[in-house]
Tab-separated table of C-alpha atoms in Angstrom:
chain	number	residue	atom	x	y	z
A	11	UNK	CA	-26.442	85.160	100.680
A	12	UNK	CA	-24.953	88.485	102.022
A	13	UNK	CA	-23.954	89.787	104.945
A	14	UNK	CA	-23.857	93.679	105.345
A	15	UNK	CA	-20.918	95.316	104.400
A	16	UNK	CA	-18.010	95.701	107.135
A	17	UNK	CA	-16.803	99.340	107.192
A	18	UNK	CA	-13.115	98.053	107.503
A	19	UNK	CA	-10.180	98.582	105.390
A	20	UNK	CA	-8.835	95.837	103.434
A	21	UNK	CA	-5.179	95.644	102.838
A	22	UNK	CA	-4.479	92.731	100.931
A	23	UNK	CA	-6.025	89.901	98.821
A	24	UNK	CA	-5.191	86.373	98.817
A	25	UNK	CA	-7.021	83.951	96.778
A	26	UNK	CA	-6.627	80.227	96.513
A	27	UNK	CA	-7.780	78.256	93.701
A	28	UNK	CA	-7.359	74.613	91.686
A	29	UNK	CA	-9.002	73.048	89.445
A	30	UNK	CA	-10.460	75.195	86.770
A	31	UNK	CA	-8.017	78.057	88.050
A	32	UNK	CA	-6.548	79.296	85.108
A	33	UNK	CA	-10.271	79.889	83.807
A	34	UNK	CA	-11.343	81.129	86.884
A	35	UNK	CA	-8.233	83.243	87.223
A	36	UNK	CA	-8.569	84.771	83.953
A	37	UNK	CA	-12.408	86.005	84.590
A	38	UNK	CA	-11.501	87.727	88.206
A	39	UNK	CA	-8.212	89.142	87.371
A	40	UNK	CA	-8.959	90.186	83.732
A	41	UNK	CA	-11.725	92.382	85.890
A	42	UNK	CA	-9.744	94.252	87.736
A	43	UNK	CA	-8.209	97.501	87.115
A	44	UNK	CA	-4.027	98.229	86.343
A	45	UNK	CA	-4.871	100.702	89.269
A	46	UNK	CA	-6.129	98.533	91.791
A	47	UNK	CA	-5.059	99.431	94.759
A	48	UNK	CA	-4.035	96.653	96.691
A	49	UNK	CA	-1.536	93.852	96.544
A	50	UNK	CA	-3.284	89.861	95.359
A	51	UNK	CA	-1.233	86.681	96.398
A	52	UNK	CA	-2.733	83.843	94.766
A	53	UNK	CA	-2.095	80.486	95.271
A	54	UNK	CA	-2.913	78.657	91.826
A	55	UNK	CA	-2.357	74.280	92.167
A	56	UNK	CA	-0.182	74.253	89.187
A	57	UNK	CA	1.941	71.250	87.482
A	58	UNK	CA	5.528	71.878	88.702
A	59	UNK	CA	6.633	71.610	85.015
A	60	UNK	CA	4.795	74.703	84.129
A	61	UNK	CA	7.270	77.454	85.112
A	62	UNK	CA	5.836	80.901	85.365
A	63	UNK	CA	4.187	80.697	81.704
A	64	UNK	CA	0.183	80.600	84.026
A	65	UNK	CA	2.447	84.674	84.922
A	66	UNK	CA	2.979	85.702	81.898
A	67	UNK	CA	-0.051	84.399	80.269
A	68	UNK	CA	-2.192	86.133	82.942
A	69	UNK	CA	-0.053	89.281	82.609
A	70	UNK	CA	-0.001	89.213	78.998
A	71	UNK	CA	-4.014	88.752	79.335
A	72	UNK	CA	-4.791	91.548	82.585
A	73	UNK	CA	-4.629	95.235	82.498
A	74	UNK	CA	-3.699	94.301	86.485
A	75	UNK	CA	0.468	93.619	86.730
A	76	UNK	CA	0.968	89.804	86.818
A	77	UNK	CA	3.689	88.270	87.935
A	78	UNK	CA	5.513	84.934	90.133
A	79	UNK	CA	6.270	86.121	92.952
A	80	UNK	CA	10.492	87.020	94.300
A	81	UNK	CA	11.844	86.069	97.594
A	82	UNK	CA	11.498	88.514	99.922
A	83	UNK	CA	9.553	90.863	97.824
A	84	UNK	CA	7.321	93.194	99.525
A	85	UNK	CA	3.890	93.211	97.709
A	86	UNK	CA	2.549	96.489	96.164
A	87	UNK	CA	-0.993	97.235	95.688
A	88	UNK	CA	-1.578	96.857	91.562
A	89	UNK	CA	0.020	93.651	91.459
A	90	UNK	CA	-0.693	90.037	91.440
A	91	UNK	CA	2.001	87.517	92.680
A	92	UNK	CA	1.400	84.187	91.641
A	93	UNK	CA	2.748	81.281	93.801
A	94	UNK	CA	6.212	79.534	91.457
A	95	UNK	CA	5.406	75.952	91.484
A	96	UNK	CA	6.242	74.324	93.380
A	97	UNK	CA	6.846	76.488	96.338
A	98	UNK	CA	5.065	77.677	99.516
A	99	UNK	CA	3.956	81.265	98.929
A	100	UNK	CA	4.166	83.096	102.587
A	101	UNK	CA	3.545	86.557	103.427
A	102	UNK	CA	5.730	88.096	106.130
A	103	UNK	CA	4.822	91.129	108.355
A	104	UNK	CA	4.798	94.083	105.934
A	105	UNK	CA	3.481	91.952	103.507
A	106	UNK	CA	6.993	90.996	102.612
A	107	UNK	CA	6.683	87.801	100.092
A	108	UNK	CA	8.945	84.531	100.732
A	109	UNK	CA	8.939	81.065	99.351
A	110	UNK	CA	9.637	77.512	100.989
A	111	UNK	CA	9.941	74.098	100.052
A	112	UNK	CA	8.594	72.478	103.121
A	113	UNK	CA	6.458	69.638	102.544
A	114	UNK	CA	3.139	69.778	100.958
A	115	UNK	CA	0.444	71.056	103.104
A	116	UNK	CA	-3.622	69.452	101.961
A	117	UNK	CA	-1.353	67.613	99.455
A	118	UNK	CA	-0.240	70.612	97.777
A	119	UNK	CA	2.851	72.877	97.055
A	120	UNK	CA	2.052	75.612	96.907
A	121	UNK	CA	-0.836	75.057	99.179
A	122	UNK	CA	-3.154	77.997	100.070
A	123	UNK	CA	-3.465	77.117	103.525
A	124	UNK	CA	0.010	78.349	103.729
A	125	UNK	CA	-0.415	81.665	101.875
A	126	UNK	CA	-3.892	82.388	103.881
A	127	UNK	CA	-2.726	81.739	107.725
A	128	UNK	CA	0.936	83.253	106.839
A	129	UNK	CA	-1.193	86.531	105.263
A	130	UNK	CA	-3.317	86.579	108.120
A	131	UNK	CA	-0.994	86.672	110.417
A	132	UNK	CA	0.550	89.474	108.866
A	133	UNK	CA	-2.456	91.672	107.626
A	134	UNK	CA	-4.947	90.450	110.572
A	135	UNK	CA	-8.391	92.061	109.989
A	136	UNK	CA	-7.320	94.292	107.123
A	137	UNK	CA	-7.170	90.553	104.836
A	138	UNK	CA	-9.432	89.227	102.506
A	139	UNK	CA	-9.335	85.790	101.710
A	140	UNK	CA	-10.587	84.356	98.623
A	141	UNK	CA	-11.412	80.619	97.426
A	142	UNK	CA	-12.541	79.608	94.235
A	143	UNK	CA	-13.072	76.619	92.389
A	144	UNK	CA	-11.057	73.501	93.033
A	145	UNK	CA	-10.561	69.998	93.673
A	146	UNK	CA	-9.564	68.724	97.553
A	147	UNK	CA	-9.820	70.965	100.271
A	148	UNK	CA	-6.953	73.566	100.688
A	149	UNK	CA	-7.824	76.937	101.650
A	150	UNK	CA	-10.067	75.692	104.253
A	151	UNK	CA	-7.834	75.941	107.279
A	152	UNK	CA	-6.126	78.863	105.808
A	153	UNK	CA	-9.983	80.647	105.587
A	154	UNK	CA	-10.512	79.794	108.842
A	155	UNK	CA	-6.960	81.364	110.483
A	156	UNK	CA	-8.683	84.602	107.975
A	157	UNK	CA	-11.405	84.355	109.828
A	158	UNK	CA	-9.536	84.410	113.208
A	159	UNK	CA	-7.724	87.063	112.590
A	160	UNK	CA	-10.825	89.036	111.572
A	161	UNK	CA	-10.477	89.341	108.241
A	162	UNK	CA	-13.116	89.254	104.872
A	163	UNK	CA	-13.783	85.946	104.123
A	164	UNK	CA	-15.206	85.370	100.125
A	165	UNK	CA	-16.381	81.715	98.834
A	166	UNK	CA	-16.899	81.028	95.101
A	167	UNK	CA	-20.431	79.654	94.782
A	168	UNK	CA	-20.286	75.783	95.138
A	169	UNK	CA	-23.196	75.700	92.007
A	170	UNK	CA	-21.088	78.342	90.270
A	171	UNK	CA	-18.050	76.545	90.653
A	172	UNK	CA	-15.908	74.602	87.872
A	173	UNK	CA	-14.914	71.928	91.048
A	174	UNK	CA	-17.015	72.613	93.975
A	175	UNK	CA	-15.141	71.120	96.936
A	176	UNK	CA	-12.756	73.656	97.593
A	177	UNK	CA	-15.491	75.973	97.963
A	178	UNK	CA	-17.702	73.059	99.887
A	179	UNK	CA	-14.808	72.460	102.003
A	180	UNK	CA	-14.182	76.203	102.921
A	181	UNK	CA	-18.265	76.833	104.041
A	182	UNK	CA	-18.157	74.141	106.051
A	183	UNK	CA	-15.385	75.405	107.876
A	184	UNK	CA	-15.912	78.753	108.048
A	185	UNK	CA	-19.194	81.769	107.884
A	186	UNK	CA	-18.521	83.351	105.258
A	187	UNK	CA	-18.982	87.396	104.565
A	188	UNK	CA	-19.493	86.673	100.790
A	189	UNK	CA	-20.693	83.687	98.509
A	190	UNK	CA	-20.660	84.506	94.778
A	191	UNK	CA	-20.702	83.416	91.606
A	192	UNK	CA	-17.250	84.124	89.649
A	193	UNK	CA	-18.172	86.821	88.078
A	194	UNK	CA	-19.613	88.890	90.390
A	195	UNK	CA	-15.657	88.305	92.391
A	196	UNK	CA	-13.675	91.299	91.286
A	197	UNK	CA	-16.207	93.820	91.661
A	198	UNK	CA	-16.712	92.716	95.058
A	199	UNK	CA	-13.450	93.108	94.998
A	200	UNK	CA	-12.974	96.950	94.025
A	201	UNK	CA	-15.999	97.128	96.556
A	202	UNK	CA	-13.651	96.091	99.104
A	203	UNK	CA	-10.685	97.947	98.043
A	204	UNK	CA	-12.749	100.936	97.513
A	205	UNK	CA	-12.994	101.747	101.666
A	206	UNK	CA	-9.285	101.325	101.699
A	207	UNK	CA	-8.879	103.248	98.531
A	208	UNK	CA	-10.386	106.110	100.301
A	209	UNK	CA	-8.991	105.362	103.909
A	210	UNK	CA	-4.698	105.631	102.320
A	211	UNK	CA	-5.758	108.781	100.944
A	212	UNK	CA	-6.552	110.123	103.768
A	213	UNK	CA	-3.022	108.073	105.252
A	214	UNK	CA	-1.421	109.427	102.494
A	215	UNK	CA	-0.926	113.125	103.678
A	216	UNK	CA	0.095	112.142	106.820
A	217	UNK	CA	3.217	109.394	105.537
B	20	UNK	CA	-2.694	90.162	123.970
B	21	UNK	CA	-3.771	88.609	121.147
B	22	UNK	CA	-2.743	84.930	121.318
B	23	UNK	CA	-0.403	84.854	117.611
B	24	UNK	CA	1.426	87.951	119.292
B	25	UNK	CA	2.050	85.621	122.868
B	26	UNK	CA	3.397	83.099	120.213
B	27	UNK	CA	5.614	85.459	118.071
B	28	UNK	CA	6.995	86.794	121.606
B	29	UNK	CA	7.623	83.193	123.145
B	30	UNK	CA	9.629	82.234	119.302
B	31	UNK	CA	11.332	85.222	120.142
B	32	UNK	CA	12.098	84.276	123.778
B	33	UNK	CA	12.904	80.705	122.875
B	34	UNK	CA	14.744	81.185	119.819
B	35	UNK	CA	17.619	82.856	121.660
B	36	UNK	CA	17.547	81.269	124.475
B	37	UNK	CA	18.283	78.226	122.068
B	38	UNK	CA	21.137	80.373	120.634
B	39	UNK	CA	22.677	81.455	123.620
B	40	UNK	CA	22.151	77.690	125.310
B	41	UNK	CA	23.597	75.438	121.779
B	42	UNK	CA	25.283	78.197	119.416
B	43	UNK	CA	22.508	77.656	116.363
B	44	UNK	CA	21.346	80.508	115.472
B	45	UNK	CA	17.544	81.162	113.843
B	46	UNK	CA	17.109	84.638	114.624
B	47	UNK	CA	17.986	85.655	111.154
B	48	UNK	CA	15.197	82.826	109.250
B	49	UNK	CA	12.146	84.549	107.784
B	50	UNK	CA	10.021	84.861	110.536
B	51	UNK	CA	6.622	82.322	108.328
B	52	UNK	CA	8.137	79.428	107.589
B	53	UNK	CA	9.889	79.464	111.216
B	54	UNK	CA	6.471	80.113	112.758
B	55	UNK	CA	5.236	77.442	111.206
B	56	UNK	CA	8.110	75.190	111.879
B	57	UNK	CA	8.230	75.816	115.655
B	58	UNK	CA	3.878	75.331	116.110
B	59	UNK	CA	3.915	72.112	113.874
B	60	UNK	CA	6.740	70.693	116.677
B	61	UNK	CA	4.929	72.292	119.713
B	62	UNK	CA	1.580	70.854	118.273
B	63	UNK	CA	3.583	67.074	118.176
B	64	UNK	CA	4.907	67.898	121.460
B	65	UNK	CA	3.576	66.913	124.779
B	66	UNK	CA	3.648	70.743	125.705
B	67	UNK	CA	0.987	73.308	125.362
B	68	UNK	CA	3.323	76.602	125.405
B	69	UNK	CA	6.486	77.183	124.028
B	70	UNK	CA	7.354	79.216	127.617
B	71	UNK	CA	6.650	75.950	129.350
B	72	UNK	CA	7.818	73.840	126.441
B	73	UNK	CA	11.187	76.303	126.712
B	74	UNK	CA	12.624	75.051	130.310
B	75	UNK	CA	12.853	71.755	128.496
B	76	UNK	CA	14.755	72.759	125.682
B	77	UNK	CA	17.172	74.914	126.559
B	78	UNK	CA	18.271	72.181	129.319
B	79	UNK	CA	17.524	69.043	128.585
B	80	UNK	CA	19.520	68.922	124.933
B	81	UNK	CA	17.057	65.848	123.563
B	82	UNK	CA	14.545	68.079	123.897
B	83	UNK	CA	16.390	70.760	122.076
B	84	UNK	CA	17.378	67.712	119.692
B	85	UNK	CA	13.615	67.105	118.705
B	86	UNK	CA	12.960	70.533	118.276
B	87	UNK	CA	16.145	71.290	116.167
B	88	UNK	CA	14.966	68.587	114.569
B	89	UNK	CA	11.695	69.876	114.210
B	90	UNK	CA	12.375	73.384	112.386
B	91	UNK	CA	15.014	72.531	110.009
B	92	UNK	CA	13.757	69.894	108.641
B	93	UNK	CA	14.443	69.833	105.373
B	94	UNK	CA	11.690	68.349	102.013
B	95	UNK	CA	14.471	67.162	98.923
B	96	UNK	CA	13.430	65.525	96.026
B	97	UNK	CA	16.361	63.495	93.991
B	98	UNK	CA	17.136	66.092	90.758
B	99	UNK	CA	14.513	68.447	91.533
B	100	UNK	CA	14.003	71.068	88.970
B	101	UNK	CA	15.308	68.762	86.282
B	102	UNK	CA	16.119	70.780	84.181
B	103	UNK	CA	18.875	72.932	85.972
B	104	UNK	CA	20.402	69.401	85.938
B	105	UNK	CA	19.980	69.172	82.242
B	106	UNK	CA	21.787	72.927	82.237
B	107	UNK	CA	24.492	71.915	84.754
B	108	UNK	CA	24.994	68.649	82.830
B	109	UNK	CA	25.546	70.202	79.259
B	110	UNK	CA	27.244	73.767	80.519
B	111	UNK	CA	29.032	72.896	83.887
B	112	UNK	CA	30.052	69.755	83.573
B	113	UNK	CA	32.259	70.390	80.207
B	114	UNK	CA	34.342	72.998	82.977
B	115	UNK	CA	34.586	70.680	85.567
B	116	UNK	CA	36.143	67.665	82.735
B	117	UNK	CA	38.806	69.988	82.443
B	118	UNK	CA	40.217	70.285	86.194
B	119	UNK	CA	42.313	67.035	87.614
B	120	UNK	CA	40.346	66.900	90.694
B	121	UNK	CA	36.541	68.843	91.613
B	122	UNK	CA	35.317	69.906	95.032
B	123	UNK	CA	31.948	69.984	94.969
B	124	UNK	CA	29.776	71.930	98.503
B	125	UNK	CA	26.465	71.148	99.131
B	126	UNK	CA	25.384	73.057	101.520
B	127	UNK	CA	21.953	72.035	103.227
B	128	UNK	CA	21.534	69.061	102.044
B	129	UNK	CA	19.303	67.564	104.165
B	130	UNK	CA	18.662	63.712	103.443
B	131	UNK	CA	21.214	63.940	100.784
B	132	UNK	CA	19.020	63.129	97.996
B	133	UNK	CA	20.631	65.885	95.946
B	134	UNK	CA	23.762	64.676	96.809
B	135	UNK	CA	23.146	61.228	95.464
B	136	UNK	CA	21.477	63.191	92.442
B	137	UNK	CA	24.701	64.869	91.840
B	138	UNK	CA	27.033	61.348	91.726
B	139	UNK	CA	25.047	59.757	90.115
B	140	UNK	CA	25.337	62.600	87.233
B	141	UNK	CA	29.166	62.649	87.928
B	142	UNK	CA	29.187	59.204	87.512
B	143	UNK	CA	27.345	59.124	84.322
B	144	UNK	CA	29.632	61.695	83.045
B	145	UNK	CA	33.112	59.675	83.773
B	146	UNK	CA	33.941	61.825	86.807
B	147	UNK	CA	32.985	59.770	89.712
B	148	UNK	CA	36.360	59.594	90.521
B	149	UNK	CA	37.854	62.542	90.172
B	150	UNK	CA	35.171	64.698	92.352
B	151	UNK	CA	34.657	64.492	95.906
B	152	UNK	CA	31.356	66.067	97.462
B	153	UNK	CA	31.287	67.100	100.926
B	154	UNK	CA	27.467	67.072	101.856
B	155	UNK	CA	26.802	69.615	104.796
B	156	UNK	CA	24.177	69.940	107.164
B	157	UNK	CA	23.195	71.738	110.471
B	158	UNK	CA	21.315	68.724	111.260
B	159	UNK	CA	23.407	66.127	112.357
B	160	UNK	CA	20.255	63.416	112.427
B	161	UNK	CA	19.542	64.399	108.790
B	162	UNK	CA	23.155	63.665	107.732
B	163	UNK	CA	22.508	60.385	109.399
B	164	UNK	CA	19.781	59.717	106.724
B	165	UNK	CA	21.957	60.945	104.047
B	166	UNK	CA	24.935	58.523	104.763
B	167	UNK	CA	22.501	55.235	104.397
B	168	UNK	CA	21.055	56.372	101.448
B	169	UNK	CA	17.716	54.837	102.360
B	170	UNK	CA	15.011	56.373	100.956
B	171	UNK	CA	11.088	55.518	100.364
B	172	UNK	CA	10.512	52.937	97.160
B	173	UNK	CA	6.949	55.270	96.529
B	174	UNK	CA	8.650	58.303	95.914
B	175	UNK	CA	11.749	56.620	93.057
B	176	UNK	CA	8.960	56.724	90.061
B	177	UNK	CA	8.920	60.397	90.764
B	178	UNK	CA	12.633	60.269	91.058
B	179	UNK	CA	12.767	58.545	87.827
B	180	UNK	CA	10.690	60.716	86.112
B	181	UNK	CA	12.935	64.121	87.495
B	182	UNK	CA	16.236	61.771	86.232
B	183	UNK	CA	15.126	61.114	82.629
B	184	UNK	CA	14.152	64.817	82.644
B	185	UNK	CA	17.135	66.050	83.757
B	186	UNK	CA	19.127	63.847	80.864
B	187	UNK	CA	19.907	60.797	82.368
B	188	UNK	CA	21.804	58.332	80.308
B	189	UNK	CA	21.005	54.612	82.798
B	190	UNK	CA	17.932	53.540	84.089
B	191	UNK	CA	17.384	55.082	87.533
B	192	UNK	CA	16.804	52.174	89.468
B	193	UNK	CA	20.691	50.751	88.343
B	194	UNK	CA	21.692	53.013	90.851
B	195	UNK	CA	19.521	51.608	93.834
B	196	UNK	CA	18.029	48.296	95.091
B	197	UNK	CA	14.533	48.200	96.130
B	198	UNK	CA	14.030	45.851	99.687
B	199	UNK	CA	10.371	45.817	100.634
B	200	UNK	CA	9.226	49.612	101.035
B	201	UNK	CA	12.814	50.737	101.142
B	202	UNK	CA	15.535	51.908	98.318
B	203	UNK	CA	18.695	51.459	98.878
B	204	UNK	CA	20.783	53.454	96.972
B	205	UNK	CA	23.938	51.540	95.252
B	206	UNK	CA	26.757	52.300	98.169
B	207	UNK	CA	29.398	53.344	95.619
B	208	UNK	CA	27.855	56.778	94.984
B	209	UNK	CA	28.573	57.918	98.674
B	210	UNK	CA	31.790	56.930	98.569
B	211	UNK	CA	32.514	60.231	96.845
B	212	UNK	CA	30.590	62.004	99.847
B	213	UNK	CA	32.050	63.356	102.949
B	214	UNK	CA	29.580	64.155	105.680
B	215	UNK	CA	29.570	67.183	108.159
B	216	UNK	CA	27.801	69.158	109.934
B	217	UNK	CA	28.440	72.852	109.009
B	218	UNK	CA	26.037	76.322	110.431
B	219	UNK	CA	25.800	78.162	107.570
B	220	UNK	CA	24.463	80.865	110.147
B	221	UNK	CA	27.631	80.412	112.855
B	222	UNK	CA	30.570	78.957	110.802
B	223	UNK	CA	33.134	79.130	108.833
B	224	UNK	CA	34.098	78.689	104.917
B	225	UNK	CA	34.956	75.291	103.824
B	226	UNK	CA	38.137	75.059	101.690
B	227	UNK	CA	38.607	76.308	98.254
B	228	UNK	CA	35.992	74.844	96.161
B	229	UNK	CA	34.803	74.401	92.190
B	230	UNK	CA	31.326	73.853	92.989
B	231	UNK	CA	28.856	75.234	95.861
B	232	UNK	CA	25.352	73.133	94.999
B	233	UNK	CA	22.982	75.667	97.896
B	234	UNK	CA	19.214	75.438	96.205
B	235	UNK	CA	16.845	75.968	98.329
B	236	UNK	CA	18.373	76.778	101.674
B	237	UNK	CA	18.829	80.780	101.110
B	238	UNK	CA	15.597	80.989	100.739
B	239	UNK	CA	14.343	80.383	104.240
B	240	UNK	CA	17.280	83.407	105.444
B	241	UNK	CA	17.097	87.126	105.972
B	242	UNK	CA	18.240	89.564	103.523
B	243	UNK	CA	21.476	90.470	105.987
B	244	UNK	CA	21.868	86.104	106.810
B	245	UNK	CA	21.618	85.880	102.870
B	246	UNK	CA	24.233	88.873	102.370
B	247	UNK	CA	26.542	86.585	104.770
B	248	UNK	CA	26.229	83.444	103.525
B	249	UNK	CA	26.165	84.634	99.787
B	250	UNK	CA	29.915	85.849	101.133
B	251	UNK	CA	31.116	82.826	102.862
B	252	UNK	CA	30.385	80.796	99.405
B	253	UNK	CA	32.419	83.684	97.530
B	254	UNK	CA	35.528	83.165	99.895
B	255	UNK	CA	35.259	79.613	98.720
B	256	UNK	CA	34.562	79.434	95.326
B	257	UNK	CA	38.378	79.429	92.512
B	258	UNK	CA	37.834	81.757	90.051
B	259	UNK	CA	35.970	79.837	87.146
B	260	UNK	CA	34.054	78.202	89.904
B	261	UNK	CA	30.443	77.492	90.222
B	262	UNK	CA	27.390	78.964	92.865
B	263	UNK	CA	24.633	76.732	92.099
B	264	UNK	CA	20.626	78.239	93.467
B	265	UNK	CA	17.504	77.037	93.522
B	266	UNK	CA	15.577	78.512	90.543
B	267	UNK	CA	13.680	81.036	92.833
B	268	UNK	CA	17.151	82.337	94.523
B	269	UNK	CA	19.017	85.228	93.209
B	270	UNK	CA	22.235	86.996	94.049
B	271	UNK	CA	20.949	89.856	92.120
B	272	UNK	CA	21.390	92.858	94.347
B	273	UNK	CA	24.507	91.450	96.946
B	274	UNK	CA	27.960	92.406	97.261
B	275	UNK	CA	29.103	89.422	95.472
B	276	UNK	CA	26.364	89.910	92.104
B	277	UNK	CA	29.028	91.852	90.336
B	278	UNK	CA	31.830	88.569	90.918
B	279	UNK	CA	29.667	85.949	88.681
B	280	UNK	CA	28.350	85.658	85.279
B	281	UNK	CA	25.072	84.127	85.201
B	282	UNK	CA	25.095	80.470	82.916
B	283	UNK	CA	21.883	80.221	81.418
B	284	UNK	CA	18.885	82.917	82.091
B	285	UNK	CA	17.249	82.171	84.935
B	286	UNK	CA	18.976	78.422	86.067
B	287	UNK	CA	20.782	80.318	88.295
B	288	UNK	CA	24.027	79.256	88.051
B	289	UNK	CA	26.264	81.341	88.315
B	290	UNK	CA	30.588	81.346	86.782
B	291	UNK	CA	32.758	82.951	89.391
B	292	UNK	CA	35.002	85.291	87.321
B	293	UNK	CA	38.224	85.536	87.171
B	294	UNK	CA	40.544	88.536	87.687
B	295	UNK	CA	40.793	91.081	85.594
B	296	UNK	CA	43.274	90.708	83.329
B	297	UNK	CA	45.774	93.305	83.574
B	298	UNK	CA	46.009	91.583	87.758
B	299	UNK	CA	46.370	88.676	86.260
B	300	UNK	CA	50.484	87.611	86.794
B	301	UNK	CA	51.824	86.425	83.729
B	302	UNK	CA	53.538	82.561	84.294
């Protein structure tokens, strides 16, 4: 199920994932090049005790840089920012990342809803939101906001997901632009970023 | 104009009004958090838009109070980040034991979970009689909750896990009594606490302190306000005293950073240096 590709630039990617997240993130992030031209913000539901272990693990495995998000850090291209355990990750205007310990949203902290909603406010229609495998329904409402702001909606095919609940809940709420198996997510992101990379190049000289 | 753009303009006007009328300054708060909280407050209120709410907020203190509760609601838990408390117990307590009396400022104490955690820790280390905890928050309503020390019984299981992981030496249930679905903290714990309303954004310092606790508060502040608050803390903290921040907060790159050493990597316990030896007066 594919819709015609939208001819517009993407400035950032947000990803939400829960059950089966470590494997799913490995698959997607390992296939992204170090030169991936966008920042990627990720909410993965992980145990509060696990600290920054997942970021370190993925950074070791991937060519793209992976780190845990720091407060008031500006998101830059070619970097994956993981929400710290037990904190919401938010995006402010200008791609500045902030953290919060507000109550769990959709039973989760970090919550993909919080990340997606704030990122949609910050990036408007230049955002791609991706929901991958997971139990529960976190991310669906956030994805709806991404759609409402005109961003691109990507959902892992439920049949392909280790846990289909999060993709299904998203599909019930939002009309997706792309429903793809996990193995195709990275190439899709590269394709989406491609238009933006071209666009960026044109703009570089003006800045 | 898009709805969300309009909302941001309305929010800016409302917060400016709140600052001018009530003196509470939220204009230096990180926007994503405050936008979420204001949105939640609005949807739970009878108002359709912030413009509509503004007239009531600015003219009716009760409506303002409900907004204030909505946007300052801080969620806390006992012994959050058990590892932090473990390091505090192992590495800070020995210093505190060398002082005849220890004053601790817990800034942004919210509903008091951290104040009780600290009181429990100090009691187990035999410091209870020699310590005072000054717990402040800008929201008077949460201070009332903190003073009462009554929490949901359902949270106690998680707090017990945290407590044990933090190196707790007793049984956590010794510190509260259960009544229906509530847990009432032992009243002796609150005896060492002083509660007061205080705004980090607008008020002055709080006198000399041996320890300042301010965990997961600065993450809500823009860099300019963060800088102000750290200077405020620095003005209070005695040489050899401690500044404790949340695990994702750091003083790196801030003006005060050069006066502090981090006790353990990534634990965010900073010790204020004594003045350079050449400046020290010989006694």
